[in-house]
Amino acid sequence: ALDQGWKGPPFNPLELADFMAVPTEATSEVPDARTIAHGGHVKIQFNPSRPRARIRFSIAHELAHTLFPDVAEKSRNRGGDGTRDDWQLEMLCNIAAAEMVMPIGCMPEDIERRSLQALMEERVRFDVSAEAFLIRVAKVASGPALLYCLSPSSTVPTEWDIDYRIPSPKWTGETWDEAVQKVAAHCTAIGQTIREQGEWPGLGRVLIECVGMPGRRDARLPRVAVLIRPMDRVVTNSVLELCY
């Protein structure tokens, strides 16, 4: 597709669907997106009322489903069907979707050294969610990096549940959940970024950066992504240092 003129960022998954001869249809009948049998092949349906970045990633996710030969055997809903092993297929499709909307050869060479604020500016160019972009950064980083994603509880005082941790291939430090949860508590608004320094077991001095992300509609606080990297691996002008 790139060789034949598909350009970005942002990389439009609808254009890629046309290139792959996969018809698409906007409909409010699906929560996010799904792939269904259609005329001997398949088509992708997506909900146009969802946030734009989510729509783009959902369409790319469904395009990934079409790469499997059994795609037309049943409807493929983003998020899976709840069966025991379905998470494996969904994970593979998320990996492929990330490559479609953020092709690795089109990522800036210094991406892993940029501050979180600079990363959020770059993710706007790719028109993807903060969460998807930071996962991509963690996975392509050539140096140590660790990404946490946390969700606030509905209780008072708020507790923070760890949704997942994604280490870079070169991450050599330990996980330190309690420290990360304390840092996440400082991030109280969607889009807010916070930078802190700390001593990390196995790595020494690190930069810990947070960004608030959309969460549940009824939640008092946003979900929070926390990116940890050694201080000497990040180019940043100033750092707010808090002790914990």
JSON list of C-alpha atoms in Angstrom, two decimals:
[
{"chain": "A", "resi": 1, "resn": "ALA", "atom": "CA", "xyz": [0.00, 0.00, 0.00]},
{"chain": "A", "resi": 2, "resn": "LEU", "atom": "CA", "xyz": [2.84, 2.40, 0.84]},
{"chain": "A", "resi": 3, "resn": "ASP", "atom": "CA", "xyz": [4.55, 1.54, -2.44]},
{"chain": "A", "resi": 4, "resn": "GLN", "atom": "CA", "xyz": [1.34, 2.41, -4.28]},
{"chain": "A", "resi": 5, "resn": "GLY", "atom": "CA", "xyz": [0.79, 5.80, -2.66]},
{"chain": "A", "resi": 6, "resn": "TRP", "atom": "CA", "xyz": [-0.78, 5.23, 0.76]},
{"chain": "A", "resi": 7, "resn": "LYS", "atom": "CA", "xyz": [0.57, 8.12, 2.81]},
{"chain": "A", "resi": 8, "resn": "GLY", "atom": "CA", "xyz": [0.76, 9.32, 6.38]},
{"chain": "A", "resi": 9, "resn": "PRO", "atom": "CA", "xyz": [0.83, 10.09, 9.16]},
{"chain": "A", "resi": 10, "resn": "PRO", "atom": "CA", "xyz": [-1.98, 9.87, 9.77]},
{"chain": "A", "resi": 11, "resn": "PHE", "atom": "CA", "xyz": [-2.44, 6.57, 7.95]},
{"chain": "A", "resi": 12, "resn": "ASN", "atom": "CA", "xyz": [-6.10, 6.18, 7.01]},
{"chain": "A", "resi": 13, "resn": "PRO", "atom": "CA", "xyz": [-7.33, 2.61, 7.59]},
{"chain": "A", "resi": 14, "resn": "LEU", "atom": "CA", "xyz": [-10.37, 3.23, 5.36]},
{"chain": "A", "resi": 15, "resn": "GLU", "atom": "CA", "xyz": [-8.02, 3.84, 2.44]},
{"chain": "A", "resi": 16, "resn": "LEU", "atom": "CA", "xyz": [-6.17, 0.66, 3.37]},
{"chain": "A", "resi": 17, "resn": "ALA", "atom": "CA", "xyz": [-9.48, -1.23, 3.41]},
{"chain": "A", "resi": 18, "resn": "ASP", "atom": "CA", "xyz": [-10.15, 0.00, -0.14]},
{"chain": "A", "resi": 19, "resn": "PHE", "atom": "CA", "xyz": [-6.67, -1.15, -1.17]},
{"chain": "A", "resi": 20, "resn": "MET", "atom": "CA", "xyz": [-7.41, -4.58, 0.36]},
{"chain": "A", "resi": 21, "resn": "ALA", "atom": "CA", "xyz": [-10.85, -4.68, -1.35]},
{"chain": "A", "resi": 22, "resn": "VAL", "atom": "CA", "xyz": [-12.64, -4.98, 2.00]},
{"chain": "A", "resi": 23, "resn": "PRO", "atom": "CA", "xyz": [-15.92, -3.00, 2.03]},
{"chain": "A", "resi": 24, "resn": "THR", "atom": "CA", "xyz": [-16.71, -0.91, 5.12]},
{"chain": "A", "resi": 25, "resn": "GLU", "atom": "CA", "xyz": [-20.02, 0.30, 6.53]},
{"chain": "A", "resi": 26, "resn": "ALA", "atom": "CA", "xyz": [-20.84, 2.83, 9.26]},
{"chain": "A", "resi": 27, "resn": "THR", "atom": "CA", "xyz": [-23.60, 1.64, 11.59]},
{"chain": "A", "resi": 28, "resn": "SER", "atom": "CA", "xyz": [-24.72, 2.33, 15.14]},
{"chain": "A", "resi": 29, "resn": "GLU", "atom": "CA", "xyz": [-25.65, -1.34, 15.57]},
{"chain": "A", "resi": 30, "resn": "VAL", "atom": "CA", "xyz": [-22.15, -2.29, 16.78]},
{"chain": "A", "resi": 31, "resn": "PRO", "atom": "CA", "xyz": [-20.40, -1.07, 19.95]},
{"chain": "A", "resi": 32, "resn": "ASP", "atom": "CA", "xyz": [-17.04, -0.59, 18.20]},
{"chain": "A", "resi": 33, "resn": "ALA", "atom": "CA", "xyz": [-16.46, -2.62, 15.03]},
{"chain": "A", "resi": 34, "resn": "ARG", "atom": "CA", "xyz": [-16.89, -6.11, 13.65]},
{"chain": "A", "resi": 35, "resn": "THR", "atom": "CA", "xyz": [-16.14, -8.20, 10.59]},
{"chain": "A", "resi": 36, "resn": "ILE", "atom": "CA", "xyz": [-19.04, -10.20, 9.11]},
{"chain": "A", "resi": 37, "resn": "ALA", "atom": "CA", "xyz": [-19.60, -12.48, 6.11]},
{"chain": "A", "resi": 38, "resn": "HIS", "atom": "CA", "xyz": [-20.68, -10.55, 3.02]},
{"chain": "A", "resi": 39, "resn": "GLY", "atom": "CA", "xyz": [-21.14, -11.75, -0.57]},
{"chain": "A", "resi": 40, "resn": "GLY", "atom": "CA", "xyz": [-18.79, -14.68, -0.30]},
{"chain": "A", "resi": 41, "resn": "HIS", "atom": "CA", "xyz": [-16.18, -12.61, 1.51]},
{"chain": "A", "resi": 42, "resn": "VAL", "atom": "CA", "xyz": [-16.39, -10.19, 4.45]},
{"chain": "A", "resi": 43, "resn": "LYS", "atom": "CA", "xyz": [-17.11, -6.56, 5.25]},
{"chain": "A", "resi": 44, "resn": "ILE", "atom": "CA", "xyz": [-16.26, -4.37, 8.21]},
{"chain": "A", "resi": 45, "resn": "GLN", "atom": "CA", "xyz": [-18.91, -2.49, 10.15]},
{"chain": "A", "resi": 46, "resn": "PHE", "atom": "CA", "xyz": [-17.90, 0.29, 12.55]},
{"chain": "A", "resi": 47, "resn": "ASN", "atom": "CA", "xyz": [-19.69, 2.68, 14.91]},
{"chain": "A", "resi": 48, "resn": "PRO", "atom": "CA", "xyz": [-19.14, 6.26, 13.64]},
{"chain": "A", "resi": 49, "resn": "SER", "atom": "CA", "xyz": [-20.11, 7.80, 16.99]},
{"chain": "A", "resi": 50, "resn": "ARG", "atom": "CA", "xyz": [-17.00, 6.50, 18.77]},
{"chain": "A", "resi": 51, "resn": "PRO", "atom": "CA", "xyz": [-13.93, 8.77, 19.22]},
{"chain": "A", "resi": 52, "resn": "ARG", "atom": "CA", "xyz": [-12.09, 9.18, 15.93]},
{"chain": "A", "resi": 53, "resn": "ALA", "atom": "CA", "xyz": [-8.83, 7.61, 17.11]},
{"chain": "A", "resi": 54, "resn": "ARG", "atom": "CA", "xyz": [-10.75, 4.60, 18.41]},
{"chain": "A", "resi": 55, "resn": "ILE", "atom": "CA", "xyz": [-12.63, 4.23, 15.11]},
{"chain": "A", "resi": 56, "resn": "ARG", "atom": "CA", "xyz": [-9.37, 4.25, 13.17]},
{"chain": "A", "resi": 57, "resn": "PHE", "atom": "CA", "xyz": [-7.77, 1.62, 15.39]},
{"chain": "A", "resi": 58, "resn": "SER", "atom": "CA", "xyz": [-10.94, -0.51, 15.41]},
{"chain": "A", "resi": 59, "resn": "ILE", "atom": "CA", "xyz": [-11.08, -0.57, 11.61]},
{"chain": "A", "resi": 60, "resn": "ALA", "atom": "CA", "xyz": [-7.38, -1.51, 11.48]},
{"chain": "A", "resi": 61, "resn": "HIS", "atom": "CA", "xyz": [-8.06, -4.23, 14.07]},
{"chain": "A", "resi": 62, "resn": "GLU", "atom": "CA", "xyz": [-10.84, -5.68, 11.90]},
{"chain": "A", "resi": 63, "resn": "LEU", "atom": "CA", "xyz": [-8.62, -5.52, 8.81]},
{"chain": "A", "resi": 64, "resn": "ALA", "atom": "CA", "xyz": [-6.20, -7.70, 10.76]},
{"chain": "A", "resi": 65, "resn": "HIS", "atom": "CA", "xyz": [-8.99, -10.25, 11.23]},
{"chain": "A", "resi": 66, "resn": "THR", "atom": "CA", "xyz": [-9.31, -10.51, 7.44]},
{"chain": "A", "resi": 67, "resn": "LEU", "atom": "CA", "xyz": [-5.73, -11.82, 7.26]},
{"chain": "A", "resi": 68, "resn": "PHE", "atom": "CA", "xyz": [-6.88, -15.11, 8.84]},
{"chain": "A", "resi": 69, "resn": "PRO", "atom": "CA", "xyz": [-8.38, -17.70, 6.45]},
{"chain": "A", "resi": 70, "resn": "ASP", "atom": "CA", "xyz": [-11.29, -18.57, 8.77]},
{"chain": "A", "resi": 71, "resn": "VAL", "atom": "CA", "xyz": [-12.43, -14.95, 9.22]},
{"chain": "A", "resi": 72, "resn": "ALA", "atom": "CA", "xyz": [-15.82, -15.50, 7.53]},
{"chain": "A", "resi": 73, "resn": "GLU", "atom": "CA", "xyz": [-16.80, -18.48, 9.70]},
{"chain": "A", "resi": 74, "resn": "LYS", "atom": "CA", "xyz": [-18.40, -16.18, 12.29]},
{"chain": "A", "resi": 75, "resn": "SER", "atom": "CA", "xyz": [-18.71, -12.50, 13.23]},
{"chain": "A", "resi": 76, "resn": "ARG", "atom": "CA", "xyz": [-15.51, -11.05, 14.65]},
{"chain": "A", "resi": 77, "resn": "ASN", "atom": "CA", "xyz": [-16.24, -8.33, 17.19]},
{"chain": "A", "resi": 78, "resn": "ARG", "atom": "CA", "xyz": [-13.49, -6.06, 18.46]},
{"chain": "A", "resi": 79, "resn": "GLY", "atom": "CA", "xyz": [-12.91, -7.16, 22.02]},
{"chain": "A", "resi": 80, "resn": "GLY", "atom": "CA", "xyz": [-13.59, -10.81, 21.22]},
{"chain": "A", "resi": 81, "resn": "ASP", "atom": "CA", "xyz": [-16.48, -13.11, 21.97]},
{"chain": "A", "resi": 82, "resn": "GLY", "atom": "CA", "xyz": [-15.55, -14.06, 25.50]},
{"chain": "A", "resi": 83, "resn": "THR", "atom": "CA", "xyz": [-14.35, -17.58, 24.74]},
{"chain": "A", "resi": 84, "resn": "ARG", "atom": "CA", "xyz": [-11.39, -18.91, 26.68]},
{"chain": "A", "resi": 85, "resn": "ASP", "atom": "CA", "xyz": [-8.69, -18.49, 24.03]},
{"chain": "A", "resi": 86, "resn": "ASP", "atom": "CA", "xyz": [-10.14, -15.57, 22.08]},
{"chain": "A", "resi": 87, "resn": "TRP", "atom": "CA", "xyz": [-7.78, -13.11, 23.79]},
{"chain": "A", "resi": 88, "resn": "GLN", "atom": "CA", "xyz": [-4.89, -14.57, 21.79]},
{"chain": "A", "resi": 89, "resn": "LEU", "atom": "CA", "xyz": [-6.52, -13.71, 18.46]},
{"chain": "A", "resi": 90, "resn": "GLU", "atom": "CA", "xyz": [-7.47, -10.25, 19.74]},
{"chain": "A", "resi": 91, "resn": "MET", "atom": "CA", "xyz": [-3.89, -9.62, 20.85]},
{"chain": "A", "resi": 92, "resn": "LEU", "atom": "CA", "xyz": [-2.55, -10.59, 17.42]},
{"chain": "A", "resi": 93, "resn": "CYS", "atom": "CA", "xyz": [-5.05, -8.28, 15.73]},
{"chain": "A", "resi": 94, "resn": "ASN", "atom": "CA", "xyz": [-4.05, -5.42, 18.03]},
{"chain": "A", "resi": 95, "resn": "ILE", "atom": "CA", "xyz": [-0.40, -5.97, 17.11]},
{"chain": "A", "resi": 96, "resn": "ALA", "atom": "CA", "xyz": [-1.27, -5.88, 13.41]},
{"chain": "A", "resi": 97, "resn": "ALA", "atom": "CA", "xyz": [-3.53, -2.83, 13.85]},
{"chain": "A", "resi": 98, "resn": "ALA", "atom": "CA", "xyz": [-0.69, -0.93, 15.53]},
{"chain": "A", "resi": 99, "resn": "GLU", "atom": "CA", "xyz": [1.53, -1.67, 12.52]},
{"chain": "A", "resi": 100, "resn": "MET", "atom": "CA", "xyz": [-1.20, -0.43, 10.16]},
{"chain": "A", "resi": 101, "resn": "VAL", "atom": "CA", "xyz": [-1.82, 2.93, 11.83]},
{"chain": "A", "resi": 102, "resn": "MET", "atom": "CA", "xyz": [1.76, 3.41, 13.10]},
{"chain": "A", "resi": 103, "resn": "PRO", "atom": "CA", "xyz": [4.07, 1.67, 10.58]},
{"chain": "A", "resi": 104, "resn": "ILE", "atom": "CA", "xyz": [7.38, 1.08, 12.30]},
{"chain": "A", "resi": 105, "resn": "GLY", "atom": "CA", "xyz": [9.40, 2.50, 9.40]},
{"chain": "A", "resi": 106, "resn": "CYS", "atom": "CA", "xyz": [7.46, 5.77, 9.66]},
{"chain": "A", "resi": 107, "resn": "MET", "atom": "CA", "xyz": [8.08, 6.38, 13.38]},
{"chain": "A", "resi": 108, "resn": "PRO", "atom": "CA", "xyz": [10.63, 9.13, 14.15]},
{"chain": "A", "resi": 109, "resn": "GLU", "atom": "CA", "xyz": [14.08, 7.72, 14.89]},
{"chain": "A", "resi": 110, "resn": "ASP", "atom": "CA", "xyz": [14.33, 9.50, 18.24]},
{"chain": "A", "resi": 111, "resn": "ILE", "atom": "CA", "xyz": [10.82, 8.59, 19.38]},
{"chain": "A", "resi": 112, "resn": "GLU", "atom": "CA", "xyz": [11.90, 6.70, 22.50]},
{"chain": "A", "resi": 113, "resn": "ARG", "atom": "CA", "xyz": [13.99, 9.66, 23.74]},
{"chain": "A", "resi": 114, "resn": "ARG", "atom": "CA", "xyz": [11.21, 12.22, 23.59]},
{"chain": "A", "resi": 115, "resn": "SER", "atom": "CA", "xyz": [9.47, 13.52, 26.70]},
{"chain": "A", "resi": 116, "resn": "LEU", "atom": "CA", "xyz": [5.91, 12.41, 27.32]},
{"chain": "A", "resi": 117, "resn": "GLN", "atom": "CA", "xyz": [4.58, 15.82, 26.32]},
{"chain": "A", "resi": 118, "resn": "ALA", "atom": "CA", "xyz": [6.46, 15.56, 23.01]},
{"chain": "A", "resi": 119, "resn": "LEU", "atom": "CA", "xyz": [5.13, 12.03, 22.53]},
{"chain": "A", "resi": 120, "resn": "MET", "atom": "CA", "xyz": [1.57, 13.30, 22.99]},
{"chain": "A", "resi": 121, "resn": "GLU", "atom": "CA", "xyz": [2.20, 15.93, 20.31]},
{"chain": "A", "resi": 122, "resn": "GLU", "atom": "CA", "xyz": [3.53, 13.24, 17.97]},
{"chain": "A", "resi": 123, "resn": "ARG", "atom": "CA", "xyz": [0.58, 10.91, 18.60]},
{"chain": "A", "resi": 124, "resn": "VAL", "atom": "CA", "xyz": [-1.71, 13.70, 17.27]},
{"chain": "A", "resi": 125, "resn": "ARG", "atom": "CA", "xyz": [0.14, 13.46, 13.95]},
{"chain": "A", "resi": 126, "resn": "PHE", "atom": "CA", "xyz": [-0.65, 9.75, 13.80]},
{"chain": "A", "resi": 127, "resn": "ASP", "atom": "CA", "xyz": [-4.25, 10.38, 14.97]},
{"chain": "A", "resi": 128, "resn": "VAL", "atom": "CA", "xyz": [-4.25, 7.52, 17.45]},
{"chain": "A", "resi": 129, "resn": "SER", "atom": "CA", "xyz": [-5.08, 7.31, 21.15]},
{"chain": "A", "resi": 130, "resn": "ALA", "atom": "CA", "xyz": [-2.49, 8.08, 23.80]},
{"chain": "A", "resi": 131, "resn": "GLU", "atom": "CA", "xyz": [-2.71, 4.50, 24.99]},
{"chain": "A", "resi": 132, "resn": "ALA", "atom": "CA", "xyz": [-2.09, 2.96, 21.56]},
{"chain": "A", "resi": 133, "resn": "PHE", "atom": "CA", "xyz": [0.80, 5.33, 20.85]},
{"chain": "A", "resi": 134, "resn": "LEU", "atom": "CA", "xyz": [2.55, 4.72, 24.19]},
{"chain": "A", "resi": 135, "resn": "ILE", "atom": "CA", "xyz": [2.22, 0.95, 23.77]},
{"chain": "A", "resi": 136, "resn": "ARG", "atom": "CA", "xyz": [3.90, 1.34, 20.40]},
{"chain": "A", "resi": 137, "resn": "VAL", "atom": "CA", "xyz": [6.70, 3.45, 21.89]},
{"chain": "A", "resi": 138, "resn": "ALA", "atom": "CA", "xyz": [7.34, 0.86, 24.62]},
{"chain": "A", "resi": 139, "resn": "LYS", "atom": "CA", "xyz": [7.44, -2.01, 22.14]},
{"chain": "A", "resi": 140, "resn": "VAL", "atom": "CA", "xyz": [9.83, -0.33, 19.66]},
{"chain": "A", "resi": 141, "resn": "ALA", "atom": "CA", "xyz": [12.17, 1.20, 22.27]},
{"chain": "A", "resi": 142, "resn": "SER", "atom": "CA", "xyz": [15.76, 0.02, 21.92]},
{"chain": "A", "resi": 143, "resn": "GLY", "atom": "CA", "xyz": [16.55, 0.96, 25.53]},
{"chain": "A", "resi": 144, "resn": "PRO", "atom": "CA", "xyz": [14.89, 0.23, 28.88]},
{"chain": "A", "resi": 145, "resn": "ALA", "atom": "CA", "xyz": [11.28, 1.40, 29.17]},
{"chain": "A", "resi": 146, "resn": "LEU", "atom": "CA", "xyz": [8.25, 0.21, 31.10]},
{"chain": "A", "resi": 147, "resn": "LEU", "atom": "CA", "xyz": [4.64, 1.26, 30.49]},
{"chain": "A", "resi": 148, "resn": "TYR", "atom": "CA", "xyz": [1.90, 0.89, 33.07]},
{"chain": "A", "resi": 149, "resn": "CYS", "atom": "CA", "xyz": [-1.81, 1.46, 32.50]},
{"chain": "A", "resi": 150, "resn": "LEU", "atom": "CA", "xyz": [-3.94, 1.95, 35.61]},
{"chain": "A", "resi": 151, "resn": "SER", "atom": "CA", "xyz": [-7.64, 2.43, 36.29]},
{"chain": "A", "resi": 152, "resn": "PRO", "atom": "CA", "xyz": [-9.14, 4.19, 39.34]},
{"chain": "A", "resi": 153, "resn": "SER", "atom": "CA", "xyz": [-11.49, 2.35, 41.62]},
{"chain": "A", "resi": 154, "resn": "SER", "atom": "CA", "xyz": [-14.97, 3.69, 42.39]},
{"chain": "A", "resi": 155, "resn": "THR", "atom": "CA", "xyz": [-14.20, 3.67, 46.11]},
{"chain": "A", "resi": 156, "resn": "VAL", "atom": "CA", "xyz": [-13.18, 6.59, 48.32]},
{"chain": "A", "resi": 157, "resn": "PRO", "atom": "CA", "xyz": [-10.28, 6.94, 48.89]},
{"chain": "A", "resi": 158, "resn": "THR", "atom": "CA", "xyz": [-9.38, 5.98, 45.33]},
{"chain": "A", "resi": 159, "resn": "GLU", "atom": "CA", "xyz": [-7.29, 2.89, 44.76]},
{"chain": "A", "resi": 160, "resn": "TRP", "atom": "CA", "xyz": [-5.52, 2.17, 41.48]},
{"chain": "A", "resi": 161, "resn": "ASP", "atom": "CA", "xyz": [-5.88, -1.14, 39.67]},
{"chain": "A", "resi": 162, "resn": "ILE", "atom": "CA", "xyz": [-3.07, -2.12, 37.29]},
{"chain": "A", "resi": 163, "resn": "ASP", "atom": "CA", "xyz": [-4.60, -3.02, 33.92]},
{"chain": "A", "resi": 164, "resn": "TYR", "atom": "CA", "xyz": [-1.27, -4.13, 32.44]},
{"chain": "A", "resi": 165, "resn": "ARG", "atom": "CA", "xyz": [2.49, -3.57, 32.28]},
{"chain": "A", "resi": 166, "resn": "ILE", "atom": "CA", "xyz": [4.42, -3.53, 28.98]},
{"chain": "A", "resi": 167, "resn": "PRO", "atom": "CA", "xyz": [8.23, -3.65, 29.20]},
{"chain": "A", "resi": 168, "resn": "SER", "atom": "CA", "xyz": [10.52, -2.84, 26.30]},
{"chain": "A", "resi": 169, "resn": "PRO", "atom": "CA", "xyz": [12.78, -5.68, 25.11]},
{"chain": "A", "resi": 170, "resn": "LYS", "atom": "CA", "xyz": [15.70, -4.11, 27.04]},
{"chain": "A", "resi": 171, "resn": "TRP", "atom": "CA", "xyz": [13.87, -3.48, 30.32]},
{"chain": "A", "resi": 172, "resn": "THR", "atom": "CA", "xyz": [16.06, -4.81, 33.12]},
{"chain": "A", "resi": 173, "resn": "GLY", "atom": "CA", "xyz": [14.49, -3.17, 36.17]},
{"chain": "A", "resi": 174, "resn": "GLU", "atom": "CA", "xyz": [11.99, -4.60, 38.58]},
{"chain": "A", "resi": 175, "resn": "THR", "atom": "CA", "xyz": [8.30, -3.73, 38.74]},
{"chain": "A", "resi": 176, "resn": "TRP", "atom": "CA", "xyz": [7.38, -1.43, 41.59]},
{"chain": "A", "resi": 177, "resn": "ASP", "atom": "CA", "xyz": [3.60, -1.23, 41.64]},
{"chain": "A", "resi": 178, "resn": "GLU", "atom": "CA", "xyz": [3.17, 0.75, 44.84]},
{"chain": "A", "resi": 179, "resn": "ALA", "atom": "CA", "xyz": [5.37, 3.61, 43.64]},
{"chain": "A", "resi": 180, "resn": "VAL", "atom": "CA", "xyz": [3.58, 3.75, 40.29]},
{"chain": "A", "resi": 181, "resn": "GLN", "atom": "CA", "xyz": [0.17, 3.83, 41.96]},
{"chain": "A", "resi": 182, "resn": "LYS", "atom": "CA", "xyz": [1.26, 6.79, 44.11]},
{"chain": "A", "resi": 183, "resn": "VAL", "atom": "CA", "xyz": [2.48, 8.69, 41.06]},
{"chain": "A", "resi": 184, "resn": "ALA", "atom": "CA", "xyz": [-0.73, 7.96, 39.11]},
{"chain": "A", "resi": 185, "resn": "ALA", "atom": "CA", "xyz": [-2.76, 9.55, 41.90]},
{"chain": "A", "resi": 186, "resn": "HIS", "atom": "CA", "xyz": [-1.32, 12.97, 40.95]},
{"chain": "A", "resi": 187, "resn": "CYS", "atom": "CA", "xyz": [-2.87, 12.76, 37.46]},
{"chain": "A", "resi": 188, "resn": "THR", "atom": "CA", "xyz": [-6.47, 13.92, 37.82]},
{"chain": "A", "resi": 189, "resn": "ALA", "atom": "CA", "xyz": [-7.57, 15.08, 34.35]},
{"chain": "A", "resi": 190, "resn": "ILE", "atom": "CA", "xyz": [-7.66, 13.67, 30.82]},
{"chain": "A", "resi": 191, "resn": "GLY", "atom": "CA", "xyz": [-4.66, 14.96, 28.88]},
{"chain": "A", "resi": 192, "resn": "GLN", "atom": "CA", "xyz": [-2.80, 16.15, 31.99]},
{"chain": "A", "resi": 193, "resn": "THR", "atom": "CA", "xyz": [0.88, 15.19, 32.00]},
{"chain": "A", "resi": 194, "resn": "ILE", "atom": "CA", "xyz": [3.11, 14.90, 35.06]},
{"chain": "A", "resi": 195, "resn": "ARG", "atom": "CA", "xyz": [6.85, 14.26, 35.32]},
{"chain": "A", "resi": 196, "resn": "GLU", "atom": "CA", "xyz": [8.67, 13.00, 38.37]},
{"chain": "A", "resi": 197, "resn": "GLN", "atom": "CA", "xyz": [12.07, 11.58, 39.23]},
{"chain": "A", "resi": 198, "resn": "GLY", "atom": "CA", "xyz": [12.76, 8.58, 41.38]},
{"chain": "A", "resi": 199, "resn": "GLU", "atom": "CA", "xyz": [15.18, 5.78, 42.20]},
{"chain": "A", "resi": 200, "resn": "TRP", "atom": "CA", "xyz": [14.12, 2.55, 40.52]},
{"chain": "A", "resi": 201, "resn": "PRO", "atom": "CA", "xyz": [15.27, -0.88, 41.70]},
{"chain": "A", "resi": 202, "resn": "GLY", "atom": "CA", "xyz": [17.80, -2.23, 39.22]},
{"chain": "A", "resi": 203, "resn": "LEU", "atom": "CA", "xyz": [17.98, 0.94, 37.11]},
{"chain": "A", "resi": 204, "resn": "GLY", "atom": "CA", "xyz": [18.93, 3.85, 39.35]},
{"chain": "A", "resi": 205, "resn": "ARG", "atom": "CA", "xyz": [17.63, 7.34, 38.53]},
{"chain": "A", "resi": 206, "resn": "VAL", "atom": "CA", "xyz": [14.56, 7.26, 36.30]},
{"chain": "A", "resi": 207, "resn": "LEU", "atom": "CA", "xyz": [12.03, 9.66, 34.82]},
{"chain": "A", "resi": 208, "resn": "ILE", "atom": "CA", "xyz": [8.43, 8.71, 35.56]},
{"chain": "A", "resi": 209, "resn": "GLU", "atom": "CA", "xyz": [5.85, 10.40, 33.33]},
{"chain": "A", "resi": 210, "resn": "CYS", "atom": "CA", "xyz": [2.05, 10.15, 33.47]},
{"chain": "A", "resi": 211, "resn": "VAL", "atom": "CA", "xyz": [-0.83, 11.15, 31.23]},
{"chain": "A", "resi": 212, "resn": "GLY", "atom": "CA", "xyz": [-4.55, 11.03, 31.98]},
{"chain": "A", "resi": 213, "resn": "MET", "atom": "CA", "xyz": [-6.66, 9.05, 29.49]},
{"chain": "A", "resi": 214, "resn": "PRO", "atom": "CA", "xyz": [-10.41, 8.55, 29.01]},
{"chain": "A", "resi": 215, "resn": "GLY", "atom": "CA", "xyz": [-11.93, 5.98, 31.33]},
{"chain": "A", "resi": 216, "resn": "ARG", "atom": "CA", "xyz": [-15.39, 4.90, 32.33]},
{"chain": "A", "resi": 217, "resn": "ARG", "atom": "CA", "xyz": [-18.07, 7.51, 31.77]},
{"chain": "A", "resi": 218, "resn": "ASP", "atom": "CA", "xyz": [-19.12, 7.46, 35.41]},
{"chain": "A", "resi": 219, "resn": "ALA", "atom": "CA", "xyz": [-15.55, 7.54, 36.77]},
{"chain": "A", "resi": 220, "resn": "ARG", "atom": "CA", "xyz": [-14.42, 10.45, 38.92]},
{"chain": "A", "resi": 221, "resn": "LEU", "atom": "CA", "xyz": [-10.84, 10.18, 37.68]},
{"chain": "A", "resi": 222, "resn": "PRO", "atom": "CA", "xyz": [-9.26, 9.24, 34.34]},
{"chain": "A", "resi": 223, "resn": "ARG", "atom": "CA", "xyz": [-7.28, 6.13, 33.56]},
{"chain": "A", "resi": 224, "resn": "VAL", "atom": "CA", "xyz": [-3.56, 6.84, 33.69]},
{"chain": "A", "resi": 225, "resn": "ALA", "atom": "CA", "xyz": [-0.63, 5.69, 31.58]},
{"chain": "A", "resi": 226, "resn": "VAL", "atom": "CA", "xyz": [2.76, 5.76, 33.32]},
{"chain": "A", "resi": 227, "resn": "LEU", "atom": "CA", "xyz": [5.97, 5.57, 31.29]},
{"chain": "A", "resi": 228, "resn": "ILE", "atom": "CA", "xyz": [9.27, 4.86, 33.12]},
{"chain": "A", "resi": 229, "resn": "ARG", "atom": "CA", "xyz": [12.69, 5.34, 31.50]},
{"chain": "A", "resi": 230, "resn": "PRO", "atom": "CA", "xyz": [16.26, 5.99, 32.73]},
{"chain": "A", "resi": 231, "resn": "MET", "atom": "CA", "xyz": [16.95, 9.71, 33.10]},
{"chain": "A", "resi": 232, "resn": "ASP", "atom": "CA", "xyz": [19.80, 9.66, 30.59]},
{"chain": "A", "resi": 233, "resn": "ARG", "atom": "CA", "xyz": [17.54, 8.13, 27.92]},
{"chain": "A", "resi": 234, "resn": "VAL", "atom": "CA", "xyz": [15.06, 11.03, 27.73]},
{"chain": "A", "resi": 235, "resn": "VAL", "atom": "CA", "xyz": [15.56, 14.51, 26.29]},
{"chain": "A", "resi": 236, "resn": "THR", "atom": "CA", "xyz": [13.56, 16.94, 28.42]},
{"chain": "A", "resi": 237, "resn": "ASN", "atom": "CA", "xyz": [13.92, 20.58, 29.41]},
{"chain": "A", "resi": 238, "resn": "SER", "atom": "CA", "xyz": [12.70, 20.48, 32.98]},
{"chain": "A", "resi": 239, "resn": "VAL", "atom": "CA", "xyz": [11.54, 17.93, 35.49]},
{"chain": "A", "resi": 240, "resn": "LEU", "atom": "CA", "xyz": [9.15, 18.27, 38.41]},
{"chain": "A", "resi": 241, "resn": "GLU", "atom": "CA", "xyz": [10.67, 16.18, 41.18]},
{"chain": "A", "resi": 242, "resn": "LEU", "atom": "CA", "xyz": [8.37, 14.75, 43.85]},
{"chain": "A", "resi": 243, "resn": "CYS", "atom": "CA", "xyz": [9.43, 12.40, 46.61]},
{"chain": "A", "resi": 244, "resn": "TYR", "atom": "CA", "xyz": [7.55, 9.21, 47.36]}
]
